[in-house]
């Protein structure tokens, strides 16, 4: 996953490792954690594979390394991005892929989001079936917290579906997408 993220971050512009780190912190790093100890060796490995170019440039007394995706790197990245979302991956990994969906043609993006929406709807139906079965059982205090994770799953599935529908319609963020938590 880190390979694809790094290629995606240098798809259209040359950046130093420091620039990439700052971009991660201000964007994808809000939900996907990147080990900076792995970032630099991964950038070098991607350059060695021909997926990135690495150019060195003296700036003052400092040698800076700039990275940018090659055509081969772009092709590998777009193939990954165009593939269906890995439904067994963590939510963070799924978001990392969706993060770059602006690079996809609308038709491909719409198909992938529709597939993801169907998967979440199916998961929601499973959660609801389990919840219905558990509602008929008597719950003791000891099992409460374990079962409460089902409630988390239900709420999370509902929120993901709302989010998918919102982004499929490409609503402006000013239309209430970003709003404080309330208890409704």
XYZ file of C-alpha atoms in Angstrom:
184
model
C 0.000 0.000 0.000
C 2.793 2.425 0.874
C 4.257 1.992 -2.623
C 1.027 3.133 -4.264
C 0.504 6.025 -1.869
C 4.007 7.351 -2.468
C 3.657 7.047 -6.244
C 0.290 8.810 -6.043
C 1.780 11.687 -4.087
C 4.421 12.338 -6.759
C 2.275 11.561 -9.777
C 2.237 15.075 -11.192
C 4.975 16.986 -9.393
C 8.538 16.511 -8.213
C 8.816 16.491 -4.455
C 11.508 15.927 -1.874
C 11.021 13.384 0.872
C 10.373 16.291 3.220
C 7.691 17.678 0.870
C 6.060 14.242 0.691
C 6.126 13.942 4.477
C 4.421 17.340 4.840
C 1.794 16.408 2.244
C 1.106 13.152 4.077
C 0.700 14.990 7.379
C -1.780 17.433 5.826
C -3.854 14.953 3.859
C -3.811 11.167 3.781
C -2.019 11.020 7.141
C -5.266 12.053 8.799
C -6.515 8.487 8.383
C -3.594 6.395 7.089
C -0.450 6.235 9.187
C 2.841 6.134 7.319
C 6.073 5.157 8.998
C 8.662 7.710 7.955
C 11.319 5.138 8.792
C 9.890 3.066 5.919
C 9.131 5.990 3.618
C 12.684 6.827 2.511
C 13.763 3.220 1.842
C 10.498 2.697 -0.063
C 11.109 5.798 -2.187
C 14.583 4.483 -3.021
C 13.215 1.003 -3.845
C 10.554 2.533 -6.114
C 13.261 4.523 -7.916
C 15.373 1.363 -8.252
C 12.385 -0.417 -9.838
C 11.924 2.417 -12.327
C 8.585 3.526 -10.869
C 9.959 6.868 -9.692
C 12.751 9.099 -10.873
C 15.124 10.372 -8.223
C 17.162 13.437 -9.034
C 19.648 15.077 -6.721
C 20.169 18.788 -6.586
C 22.411 20.966 -4.416
C 20.515 23.765 -2.747
C 22.889 25.864 -0.736
C 24.938 23.378 1.228
C 22.240 20.707 1.183
C 21.814 17.883 -1.279
C 18.111 17.389 -1.943
C 16.545 14.351 -3.577
C 13.466 14.921 -5.699
C 11.066 12.132 -6.627
C 8.503 11.939 -9.405
C 6.488 9.109 -10.923
C 7.710 7.650 -14.202
C 5.313 6.496 -16.936
C 5.798 2.948 -15.658
C 5.043 4.152 -12.116
C 1.934 5.956 -13.323
C 0.765 2.791 -15.097
C 1.301 0.632 -11.986
C -0.486 3.230 -9.854
C -3.486 3.548 -12.193
C -3.810 -0.249 -12.409
C -3.954 -0.432 -8.603
C -6.326 2.508 -8.381
C -8.651 1.079 -11.056
C -8.906 -2.301 -9.323
C -11.857 -3.045 -7.055
C -11.433 -1.929 -3.468
C -9.953 -4.730 -1.379
C -12.906 -5.584 0.836
C -10.710 -7.498 3.280
C -8.328 -4.573 3.751
C -8.598 -2.213 6.698
C -10.872 0.790 6.414
C -7.762 2.963 6.342
C -6.385 1.087 3.332
C -9.742 1.378 1.572
C -9.805 5.124 2.237
C -6.237 5.426 0.952
C -7.358 4.042 -2.392
C -10.469 6.234 -2.538
C -8.298 9.244 -1.614
C -6.776 9.119 -5.102
C -10.026 8.505 -7.037
C -9.753 11.950 -8.620
C -7.119 10.381 -10.900
C -9.658 7.914 -12.336
C -12.117 8.426 -15.173
C -15.607 9.055 -13.791
C -16.987 5.787 -15.212
C -14.388 3.653 -13.426
C -14.720 5.618 -10.204
C -18.525 5.240 -10.253
C -18.302 1.470 -10.789
C -15.830 1.031 -7.917
C -17.898 3.174 -5.552
C -21.052 1.238 -6.507
C -19.292 -2.071 -5.758
C -18.132 -0.723 -2.404
C -21.618 0.545 -1.584
C -23.131 -2.885 -2.308
C -20.532 -4.540 -0.080
C -21.312 -2.166 2.801
C -25.069 -2.704 2.314
C -24.525 -6.465 2.563
C -22.438 -6.031 5.723
C -25.159 -3.832 7.184
C -27.797 -6.494 6.505
C -25.594 -9.055 8.291
C -25.162 -6.747 11.290
C -28.903 -6.113 11.422
C -29.632 -9.851 11.340
C -27.228 -10.476 14.198
C -28.665 -7.550 16.166
C -32.183 -8.901 15.718
C -31.132 -12.342 16.976
C -29.300 -10.839 19.945
C -32.249 -8.615 20.864
C -34.241 -11.765 21.638
C -31.559 -12.969 24.071
C -30.999 -11.745 27.560
C -27.782 -9.780 27.856
C -25.717 -9.681 31.019
C -23.304 -6.957 32.030
C -20.290 -9.103 31.170
C -21.300 -9.509 27.503
C -22.534 -5.932 27.090
C -19.232 -4.481 25.825
C -18.560 -7.280 23.395
C -22.031 -6.952 21.947
C -21.771 -3.160 21.910
C -19.157 -3.496 19.166
C -22.021 -4.695 16.961
C -23.669 -1.318 17.529
C -20.415 0.329 16.448
C -20.432 -1.791 13.269
C -24.044 -0.834 12.540
C -23.373 2.881 13.021
C -20.164 2.706 11.022
C -21.903 0.949 8.106
C -24.678 3.572 8.085
C -22.082 6.374 8.115
C -20.047 4.806 5.313
C -23.180 4.453 3.169
C -24.094 8.101 3.783
C -20.534 9.119 2.882
C -20.457 7.012 -0.298
C -23.757 8.501 -1.483
C -22.488 11.974 -0.686
C -19.273 11.580 -2.676
C -21.005 9.820 -5.577
C -23.148 12.934 -5.948
C -20.020 15.114 -5.555
C -21.809 17.526 -3.279
C -19.883 20.632 -2.251
C -18.410 20.322 1.228
C -20.323 23.450 2.189
C -23.600 21.493 1.926
C -23.236 20.169 5.432
C -20.681 17.464 4.808
C -18.481 18.886 7.541
C -20.591 19.424 10.598
C -20.118 18.850 14.292
C -21.270 15.676 15.972
C -24.790 15.851 17.323
C -26.924 13.323 19.127
C -29.697 12.675 16.586
